[in-house]
Coordinates of C-alpha atoms in Angstrom, one line a residue:
X189 CA 0.2 0.1 -0.1
X190 CA 1.0 3.5 -0.8
X191 CA 0.8 6.7 0.9
X192 CA 0.5 9.7 -1.0
X193 CA 0.3 13.1 0.4
X194 CA -1.9 16.4 -0.7
X195 CA -1.3 19.4 0.6
X196 CA -3.3 22.2 0.7
X197 CA -2.1 24.4 -2.0
X198 CA -2.2 20.8 -4.4
X199 CA -5.9 20.7 -5.4
X200 CA -5.3 19.8 -8.8
X201 CA -8.0 17.5 -10.1
X202 CA -6.0 16.9 -13.2
X203 CA -2.8 15.6 -11.9
X204 CA -1.8 12.1 -13.8
X205 CA -2.2 10.0 -9.6
X206 CA -5.8 10.6 -10.4
X207 CA -6.2 9.5 -13.9
X208 CA -7.0 5.6 -12.9
X209 CA -8.2 4.5 -9.7
X210 CA -5.9 2.0 -7.0
X211 CA -6.8 0.9 -4.4
X212 CA -3.0 -0.2 -3.3
X213 CA -3.0 4.0 -3.0
X214 CA -4.2 6.1 0.1
X215 CA -4.2 9.7 -0.2
X216 CA -4.0 11.2 2.9
X217 CA -5.0 15.6 3.5
X218 CA -4.7 17.6 6.4
X219 CA -6.0 20.4 8.3
X220 CA -3.6 21.3 11.1
X221 CA -3.7 24.1 13.4
X222 CA 0.6 24.4 12.6
X223 CA -0.5 25.6 9.2
X224 CA -3.2 27.9 9.9
X225 CA -1.3 29.8 12.5
X226 CA 2.1 30.1 11.6
X227 CA 0.7 33.7 10.3
X228 CA -2.0 35.8 10.7
X229 CA -4.0 34.4 8.8
X230 CA -7.5 36.1 7.4
X231 CA -10.8 34.2 8.4
X232 CA -11.9 33.9 4.6
X233 CA -8.3 32.1 4.0
X234 CA -8.5 29.3 6.0
X235 CA -13.0 28.5 5.7
X236 CA -11.7 29.0 2.1
X237 CA -8.5 27.0 2.3
X238 CA -10.2 23.7 4.5
X239 CA -13.7 23.8 2.5
X240 CA -11.9 23.9 -1.0
X241 CA -9.9 20.6 0.5
X242 CA -13.2 19.0 1.4
X243 CA -14.8 19.3 -1.7
X244 CA -11.7 17.9 -3.1
X245 CA -11.7 15.1 -0.7
X246 CA -15.0 14.4 -1.3
X247 CA -14.2 14.4 -5.4
X248 CA -12.0 11.8 -5.1
X249 CA -13.5 9.7 -3.0
X250 CA -16.7 10.1 -5.4
X251 CA -14.1 9.0 -7.8
X252 CA -13.2 6.2 -6.4
X253 CA -10.2 6.8 -4.8
X254 CA -9.2 5.7 -1.2
X255 CA -8.5 9.1 1.0
X256 CA -7.9 9.9 4.3
X257 CA -8.6 13.0 5.5
X258 CA -8.1 14.7 9.2
X259 CA -9.9 17.7 9.8
X260 CA -9.3 20.5 12.3
X261 CA -11.7 18.7 14.9
X262 CA -10.2 14.7 14.4
X263 CA -9.4 13.6 17.6
X264 CA -6.6 11.4 16.0
X265 CA -5.1 14.8 15.0
X266 CA -1.6 15.7 16.4
X267 CA -2.1 19.2 14.0
X268 CA 1.5 18.7 12.3
X269 CA 1.8 17.4 9.6
X270 CA 4.6 15.7 9.7
X271 CA 3.1 14.1 13.4
X272 CA 0.7 13.0 11.3
X273 CA 2.3 11.6 8.9
X274 CA 4.9 9.5 11.7
X275 CA 2.1 7.9 12.5
X276 CA 0.2 6.8 10.0
X277 CA 3.3 5.4 8.7
X278 CA 4.4 3.3 12.4
X279 CA 1.2 1.5 11.6
X280 CA 2.9 -0.6 9.1
X281 CA 0.3 -0.5 6.5
X282 CA 2.1 1.7 4.4
X283 CA 5.3 0.3 2.1
X284 CA 5.7 3.0 0.5
X285 CA 5.6 6.6 0.7
X286 CA 4.8 9.9 -2.2
X287 CA 4.5 13.4 -2.1
X288 CA 4.3 16.2 -4.9
X289 CA 7.0 19.1 -5.1
X290 CA 6.0 21.9 -2.1
X291 CA 5.7 24.9 -3.3
X292 CA 6.9 26.5 0.2
X293 CA 10.5 26.5 1.3
X294 CA 9.1 25.7 4.9
X295 CA 7.3 22.2 4.1
X296 CA 9.9 21.6 0.9
X297 CA 12.7 21.2 3.5
X298 CA 10.4 19.9 6.2
X299 CA 9.9 17.2 4.1
X300 CA 13.2 16.4 2.7
X301 CA 14.1 15.7 6.0
X302 CA 11.1 13.7 7.3
X303 CA 11.1 11.4 4.3
X304 CA 15.3 11.1 4.9
X305 CA 14.5 10.2 9.1
X306 CA 11.5 7.2 7.6
X307 CA 13.3 3.9 6.7
X308 CA 10.6 3.4 4.0
X309 CA 10.0 3.7 0.3
X310 CA 9.8 7.0 -0.9
X311 CA 9.3 8.9 -4.2
X312 CA 8.7 13.0 -5.4
X313 CA 6.8 13.9 -8.3
X314 CA 5.2 17.2 -9.8
X315 CA 2.3 19.3 -8.6
X316 CA 2.3 19.2 -12.8
X317 CA 1.0 22.7 -12.3
X318 CA 3.4 25.3 -13.8
X319 CA 4.7 26.1 -16.9
X320 CA 7.7 25.9 -15.8
X321 CA 10.5 23.9 -13.6
X322 CA 11.3 25.9 -10.1
X323 CA 14.9 26.0 -11.6
X324 CA 14.2 27.7 -15.0
X325 CA 16.3 30.7 -14.0
X326 CA 19.3 28.1 -14.9
X327 CA 18.0 27.7 -18.2
X328 CA 16.9 31.8 -19.1
X329 CA 19.7 33.3 -17.1
X330 CA 22.8 30.4 -17.1
X331 CA 25.6 31.8 -14.6
X332 CA 23.3 34.9 -13.1
X333 CA 22.8 35.3 -9.3
X334 CA 20.7 38.6 -10.0
X335 CA 19.9 41.1 -13.1
X336 CA 17.1 38.7 -14.4
X337 CA 14.4 40.9 -16.5
X338 CA 11.6 39.9 -16.4
X339 CA 10.6 40.7 -19.4
X340 CA 13.4 38.4 -20.6
X341 CA 11.7 35.6 -18.8
X342 CA 8.4 36.3 -19.9
X343 CA 9.8 36.5 -23.7
X344 CA 11.4 32.9 -22.9
X345 CA 7.9 31.5 -21.9
X346 CA 5.9 32.8 -24.7
X347 CA 8.5 30.9 -27.0
X348 CA 8.8 28.2 -25.0
X349 CA 5.0 27.8 -25.2
X350 CA 3.6 29.8 -28.3
X351 CA 1.5 31.6 -26.6
X352 CA 0.0 35.0 -28.4
X353 CA 2.8 33.5 -31.6
X354 CA 2.4 33.8 -34.7
X355 CA 5.1 32.1 -37.1
X356 CA 7.5 32.7 -34.0
X357 CA 7.2 36.0 -33.4
X358 CA 4.8 38.1 -30.9
X359 CA 1.3 38.8 -32.5
X360 CA 1.1 42.5 -33.3
X361 CA 4.2 43.0 -33.4
X362 CA 5.3 43.5 -29.4
X363 CA 6.1 41.4 -26.9
X364 CA 4.6 44.0 -24.2
X365 CA 1.8 46.1 -24.2
X366 CA 2.0 47.5 -20.8
X367 CA 2.3 51.2 -21.9
X368 CA -1.5 50.7 -23.0
X369 CA -2.7 49.5 -19.4
X370 CA -2.1 52.5 -16.9
X371 CA -5.7 54.4 -17.0
X372 CA -7.7 55.7 -15.0
X373 CA -11.0 55.0 -14.4
X374 CA -13.4 57.4 -16.7
X375 CA -16.1 59.1 -14.0
X376 CA -18.9 57.9 -16.0
X377 CA -17.8 54.4 -16.8
X378 CA -20.0 51.9 -15.4
X379 CA -18.7 49.2 -13.5
X380 CA -20.1 45.5 -13.5
X381 CA -20.5 44.3 -9.9
X382 CA -18.0 41.6 -9.2
X383 CA -19.3 37.8 -9.4
X384 CA -20.0 36.0 -5.7
X385 CA -20.5 32.6 -4.6
X386 CA -22.9 31.5 -1.4
X387 CA -21.0 28.9 0.6
X388 CA -22.3 28.3 3.3
X389 CA -19.1 27.6 5.8
X390 CA -20.3 28.2 9.0
X391 CA -19.9 24.4 10.2
X392 CA -16.2 24.7 9.5
X393 CA -16.1 28.6 11.4
X394 CA -17.3 26.5 14.3
X395 CA -14.7 24.2 14.4
X396 CA -12.4 26.7 14.2
X397 CA -13.5 28.3 16.9
X398 CA -13.8 25.3 19.0
X399 CA -9.9 24.8 17.8
X400 CA -9.1 28.1 19.3
X401 CA -8.3 29.2 15.8
X402 CA -9.7 32.8 15.3
X403 CA -8.1 34.3 12.1
X404 CA -8.1 38.4 11.4
X405 CA -10.4 40.7 9.4
X406 CA -14.2 40.2 9.2
X407 CA -16.3 37.0 7.9
X408 CA -20.1 35.9 7.1
X409 CA -19.6 32.4 7.0
X410 CA -23.2 31.3 5.8
X411 CA -21.8 33.6 2.6
X412 CA -18.5 33.1 1.3
X413 CA -18.9 34.3 -1.7
X414 CA -15.0 33.2 -3.1
X415 CA -14.6 30.1 -5.4
X416 CA -13.8 26.8 -3.0
X417 CA -14.9 24.3 -5.9
X418 CA -13.1 23.1 -8.8
X419 CA -17.4 24.2 -10.5
X420 CA -17.0 27.8 -9.2
X421 CA -13.3 28.1 -10.4
X422 CA -14.4 27.2 -13.9
X423 CA -17.1 29.9 -13.6
X424 CA -16.2 32.3 -12.1
X425 CA -13.0 32.1 -14.9
X426 CA -15.6 32.0 -17.6
X427 CA -17.8 35.0 -16.5
X428 CA -14.3 36.7 -16.2
X429 CA -13.3 35.7 -19.9
X430 CA -16.8 37.7 -21.0
X431 CA -17.6 40.3 -19.1
X432 CA -14.7 41.8 -17.4
X433 CA -11.7 41.0 -20.0
X434 CA -12.3 43.5 -22.6
X435 CA -12.0 45.7 -20.1
X436 CA -9.2 44.3 -18.1
X437 CA -5.9 45.4 -19.7
X438 CA -6.7 49.3 -20.1
X439 CA -7.7 49.5 -16.4
X440 CA -5.8 46.8 -14.1
X441 CA -3.6 49.5 -12.5
X442 CA -6.9 51.9 -11.6
X443 CA -8.2 52.2 -7.9
X444 CA -11.0 53.8 -6.8
X445 CA -14.1 53.9 -3.8
X446 CA -16.2 52.8 -6.1
X447 CA -15.4 48.9 -6.3
X448 CA -13.2 46.3 -4.3
X449 CA -12.5 44.4 -7.7
X450 CA -13.1 46.8 -10.6
X451 CA -12.2 44.6 -13.7
X452 CA -10.0 41.8 -11.9
X453 CA -10.5 38.1 -12.3
X454 CA -10.7 37.3 -9.1
X455 CA -9.1 33.4 -9.5
X456 CA -5.6 33.9 -7.7
X457 CA -6.8 31.6 -5.0
X458 CA -8.5 28.9 -7.3
X459 CA -5.3 29.4 -9.1
X460 CA -2.5 29.3 -5.9
X461 CA -4.5 26.2 -4.6
X462 CA -4.2 24.6 -8.1
X463 CA -8.4 24.1 -8.7
X464 CA -7.0 26.1 -12.1
X465 CA -3.9 25.4 -14.2
X466 CA -2.1 28.4 -15.4
X467 CA -2.3 26.7 -18.8
X468 CA -6.2 26.3 -19.0
X469 CA -6.6 30.0 -18.2
X470 CA -4.5 31.4 -20.4
X471 CA -6.3 29.0 -23.2
X472 CA -9.9 30.2 -22.2
X473 CA -8.4 33.5 -22.2
X474 CA -7.5 33.9 -25.6
X475 CA -10.4 32.1 -27.1
X476 CA -12.7 34.8 -25.2
X477 CA -10.8 37.1 -27.6
X478 CA -10.8 34.9 -30.9
X479 CA -14.3 34.1 -30.4
X480 CA -15.7 37.4 -29.3
X481 CA -18.1 39.7 -31.2
X482 CA -17.2 42.3 -31.8
X483 CA -13.4 42.0 -30.9
X484 CA -11.9 43.0 -28.1
X485 CA -8.4 45.1 -27.9
X486 CA -5.7 42.8 -28.2
X487 CA -3.5 44.2 -25.2
X488 CA -6.4 43.9 -23.0
X489 CA -5.7 40.0 -23.2
X490 CA -1.8 40.7 -23.6
X491 CA -1.9 42.2 -19.9
X492 CA -3.4 38.7 -18.5
X493 CA -1.7 36.9 -19.7
X494 CA 1.6 38.6 -18.7
X495 CA -0.1 38.2 -15.3
X496 CA -0.3 34.5 -15.7
X497 CA 2.7 33.3 -17.7
X498 CA 5.3 36.2 -17.2
X499 CA 4.9 37.6 -13.4
X500 CA 3.3 34.5 -12.0
X501 CA 5.6 31.8 -12.8
X502 CA 8.8 34.5 -12.8
X503 CA 8.2 34.9 -9.2
X504 CA 8.0 31.8 -8.7
X505 CA 11.5 30.9 -10.1
X506 CA 12.6 33.3 -8.4
X507 CA 11.7 32.3 -5.1
X508 CA 13.8 28.9 -5.4
X509 CA 17.0 30.6 -6.5
X510 CA 16.8 32.1 -3.8
X511 CA 15.6 30.8 -0.4
X512 CA 15.8 30.6 2.6
X513 CA 17.8 33.4 2.5
X514 CA 15.7 36.4 -0.1
X515 CA 13.5 35.9 3.5
X516 CA 15.9 37.8 5.5
X517 CA 16.5 40.4 3.7
X518 CA 16.6 44.1 4.2
X519 CA 18.3 46.3 1.7
X520 CA 17.5 49.6 3.2
X521 CA 17.7 48.2 7.2
X522 CA 14.1 49.3 7.5
X523 CA 13.0 48.1 11.8
X524 CA 9.5 50.4 11.8
X525 CA 6.8 48.4 13.4
X526 CA 3.7 48.3 11.0
X527 CA 1.4 51.0 12.2
X528 CA -1.7 49.6 14.2
X529 CA -4.3 50.5 11.7
X530 CA -2.9 48.4 8.8
X531 CA -4.9 45.5 11.0
X532 CA -8.3 48.3 11.6
X533 CA -8.0 50.8 8.6
X534 CA -8.8 53.1 10.7
X535 CA -6.4 56.6 9.5
X536 CA -6.9 59.7 8.2
X537 CA -5.2 58.9 4.6
X538 CA -8.1 57.6 2.8
X539 CA -5.9 55.6 0.2
X540 CA -4.9 53.4 2.9
X541 CA -8.2 53.2 4.7
X542 CA -9.7 52.4 1.8
X543 CA -7.5 49.5 0.2
X544 CA -6.6 48.2 3.8
X545 CA -10.3 48.6 4.9
X546 CA -11.1 46.1 1.7
X547 CA -8.7 43.7 2.6
X548 CA -10.3 43.6 6.2
X549 CA -13.5 43.2 4.1
X550 CA -12.8 40.5 1.6
X551 CA -9.6 39.1 2.0
X552 CA -8.8 41.1 -1.4
X553 CA -6.6 43.7 -3.5
X554 CA -5.7 43.9 -6.3
X555 CA -2.0 44.5 -7.3
X556 CA -1.6 48.1 -7.7
X557 CA -3.5 48.6 -4.1
X558 CA -0.7 46.1 -2.9
X559 CA 1.6 47.5 -4.6
X560 CA 1.5 51.4 -4.7
X561 CA -1.0 51.9 -1.7
X562 CA -0.2 49.3 1.4
X563 CA 3.5 48.4 0.0
X564 CA 4.0 52.3 -1.1
X565 CA 3.7 53.4 2.1
X566 CA 5.4 50.6 4.3
X567 CA 8.4 51.5 2.2
X568 CA 8.4 55.3 2.5
X569 CA 7.9 54.8 6.8
X570 CA 10.7 52.1 6.5
X571 CA 8.6 49.3 8.2
X572 CA 10.4 46.2 8.7
X573 CA 10.1 43.5 5.7
X574 CA 9.5 40.5 8.3
X575 CA 6.1 42.8 9.7
X576 CA 5.2 43.8 5.7
X577 CA 5.7 40.2 5.2
X578 CA 3.6 38.9 7.8
X579 CA 1.1 41.0 7.3
X580 CA 0.5 40.4 3.3
X581 CA 0.9 36.8 4.1
X582 CA -2.1 36.4 6.5
X583 CA -4.5 39.5 5.4
X584 CA -4.9 38.1 1.8
X585 CA -6.6 35.0 0.5
X586 CA -4.2 34.2 -2.6
X587 CA -1.0 34.7 -0.6
X588 CA 1.4 31.6 -0.3
X589 CA 4.9 32.4 0.3
X590 CA 6.3 31.5 -2.9
X591 CA 4.2 34.1 -4.8
X592 CA 3.5 36.4 -1.7
X593 CA 7.1 37.2 -0.5
X594 CA 8.7 37.8 -3.7
X595 CA 5.7 40.3 -4.3
X596 CA 6.3 41.7 -0.6
X597 CA 9.9 41.6 0.6
X598 CA 10.6 42.0 -3.4
X599 CA 8.8 43.9 -5.8
X600 CA 6.8 46.1 -3.3
X601 CA 9.6 47.0 -0.9
X602 CA 12.7 46.3 -2.3
X603 CA 14.7 44.6 0.6
X604 CA 16.1 42.6 -2.1
X605 CA 17.9 45.2 -3.4
X606 CA 17.0 44.5 -6.9
X607 CA 16.5 41.3 -7.1
X608 CA 12.6 40.9 -8.4
X609 CA 12.3 45.0 -9.5
X610 CA 14.7 47.6 -11.4
X611 CA 13.8 50.4 -9.0
X612 CA 12.1 50.5 -5.6
X613 CA 8.4 51.0 -6.7
X614 CA 7.6 54.4 -4.0
X615 CA 5.9 57.8 -5.1
X616 CA 4.1 60.5 -3.6
X617 CA 0.5 61.6 -3.8
X618 CA 0.7 62.4 -7.6
X619 CA 0.6 58.3 -8.7
X620 CA -2.1 57.8 -6.0
X621 CA -4.7 60.8 -7.3
X622 CA -3.4 59.4 -11.3
X623 CA -4.6 56.0 -10.6
X624 CA -7.5 57.1 -8.8
X625 CA -10.0 58.7 -7.2
X626 CA -9.1 58.6 -3.3
X627 CA -7.4 62.0 -3.1
X628 CA -10.9 63.5 -4.1
X629 CA -12.7 62.1 -0.5
X630 CA -9.2 63.0 1.7
X631 CA -8.6 64.2 5.1
X632 CA -5.0 65.2 3.8
X633 CA -4.1 67.5 1.1
X634 CA -2.8 65.7 -2.1
X635 CA -1.0 69.1 -3.4
X636 CA 0.2 70.0 0.1
X637 CA 4.2 68.7 1.2
X638 CA 4.6 70.7 4.3
X639 CA 2.4 72.0 6.8
X640 CA -0.6 70.8 8.8
X641 CA -3.1 68.0 6.5
X642 CA 0.2 67.3 4.2
X643 CA -0.1 65.1 2.2
X644 CA 2.4 62.5 4.0
X645 CA 3.2 60.4 1.0
X646 CA 4.7 63.5 -0.1
X647 CA 7.1 64.6 2.4
X648 CA 8.3 60.6 3.3
X649 CA 8.6 60.1 -0.4
X650 CA 11.4 62.8 -0.6
X651 CA 12.5 61.9 2.9
X652 CA 13.1 58.0 1.5
X653 CA 14.7 58.7 -1.8
X654 CA 17.3 61.5 0.9
X655 CA 18.1 58.6 3.2
X656 CA 18.9 56.8 1.1
X657 CA 20.6 58.5 -1.5
X658 CA 24.0 56.2 -1.5
X659 CA 22.2 53.0 -2.2
X660 CA 19.9 54.8 -5.3
X661 CA 21.9 57.3 -6.3
X662 CA 23.7 55.2 -9.0
X663 CA 20.2 53.1 -10.2
X664 CA 19.3 54.5 -13.5
X665 CA 16.1 54.5 -13.1
X666 CA 16.0 57.0 -10.4
X667 CA 18.4 59.9 -11.6
X668 CA 15.7 62.1 -12.9
X669 CA 14.2 62.0 -9.1
X670 CA 17.7 62.9 -7.2
X671 CA 18.2 66.0 -9.5
X672 CA 14.6 66.9 -9.0
X673 CA 15.6 66.8 -5.6
X674 CA 19.2 68.3 -5.8
X675 CA 17.3 71.4 -7.0
X676 CA 15.4 72.4 -4.1
X677 CA 16.5 75.3 -2.6
X678 CA 17.7 73.8 0.6
X679 CA 15.0 75.3 3.1
X680 CA 12.5 73.9 0.9
X681 CA 14.8 70.4 1.0
X682 CA 15.0 70.8 5.3
X683 CA 11.4 71.9 5.6
X684 CA 10.6 68.5 3.5
X685 CA 12.7 66.3 5.7
X686 CA 11.1 67.7 9.3
X687 CA 7.4 67.2 8.1
X688 CA 9.1 63.8 7.3
X689 CA 10.0 63.1 10.4
X690 CA 6.7 64.6 12.9
X691 CA 5.2 61.8 10.1
X692 CA 7.5 58.9 10.9
X693 CA 7.4 60.1 15.1
X694 CA 3.8 59.0 15.0
X695 CA 2.6 56.6 12.2
X696 CA -0.3 54.9 14.8
X697 CA -1.9 58.5 14.7
X698 CA -1.5 59.2 11.0

């Protein structure tokens, strides 16, 4: 008899494991306190993970597979993946053990050590989910340990998978249409309502409460709207392609108080637990574009494909190229605590209040809200990347370390010194105002740099540049802003630095 482990983010129905029913195979799945509490996870995230796992296990059983499932309330549950596996293997029922490649370094390390400690035949197999291997950087960037360009990686995958290609060349003569993906929402544009499911997960919440697991954020457990089954995930993907994709590319960076999801797909949770595969997501989007009448612009499609085939795969390879050291990187040596309002949304800065508020409400914010609002402020304020990592990993339903930490510590906080991004993604109020309607309803004044009610982003931005001059001055993408800073009068510059010091001394009160 063989024991096969399925982790909570390995719910891939198309995996070759399940192509045939083998009565000599038992699959084991488990809900453990260890995984639910190693970070302050959003309660919706925990509920959806467990619900998706339970549905997946039920589907396997319906197909005839043997499944041993340890729920959070199971009396036999040790609440540790390793300890549960030890007990199962000690029964003597199993002559071999098999598991898929974990996507988190922590679990990968734990399971390797576990296998080495057991006197049993074992096998490690691919999760059969991603477009490329963990070590694809060695193919795309041979001999390099830094200086990775996402654009180079993206083109490699486009060629490898023949995505949006014609006779070996990119369709419409360009690889990247990002310049057409940065528009603010017009005031009169009608925004579609997001598609919401109605999953009653009250029973799981009761079990969590009895197990002493509370989580963060808000929840109505009787009406969980995230997809927790394969059918729901496919339905959400189909609706996105039909209704949202035709406008996605143009407005993917836009933010508004009128909508928490705008034109975004919201399939990232289903994708990251593998209910959906990247290849089928891309195929669905391409098919929608080809068959739409009238046809929508190609840049809408390319902007979406770039996120799935480019950025997502790139971040995974970056993760495996630099873990575990990546989790300790702190390029700017930032050590401030995260302001208390990151856990409540109660700040007078409207952009942060809205982005954090919706994160607590829905366990979701789109990539620009994460990068240029919550992440931007954390970087300007010198928050310890450990604190930022924990917040992002916990609050978002789609956050699994392999994709979260590279986006947070790398892209957002530049704590890796430029492995993920070619420059720090920081801005003053001007960018936030350009891409949103946040500033029109804010306590602070977007145009004021100093004085009462001056937007904190403004002085903190210039203070960040001055404080990190030695580390950033040689970056060609920062040259122009340092020229602007150096042209300021001594009086204006000193006033900005003083204003920033005031705000940094009272972060919890902003």
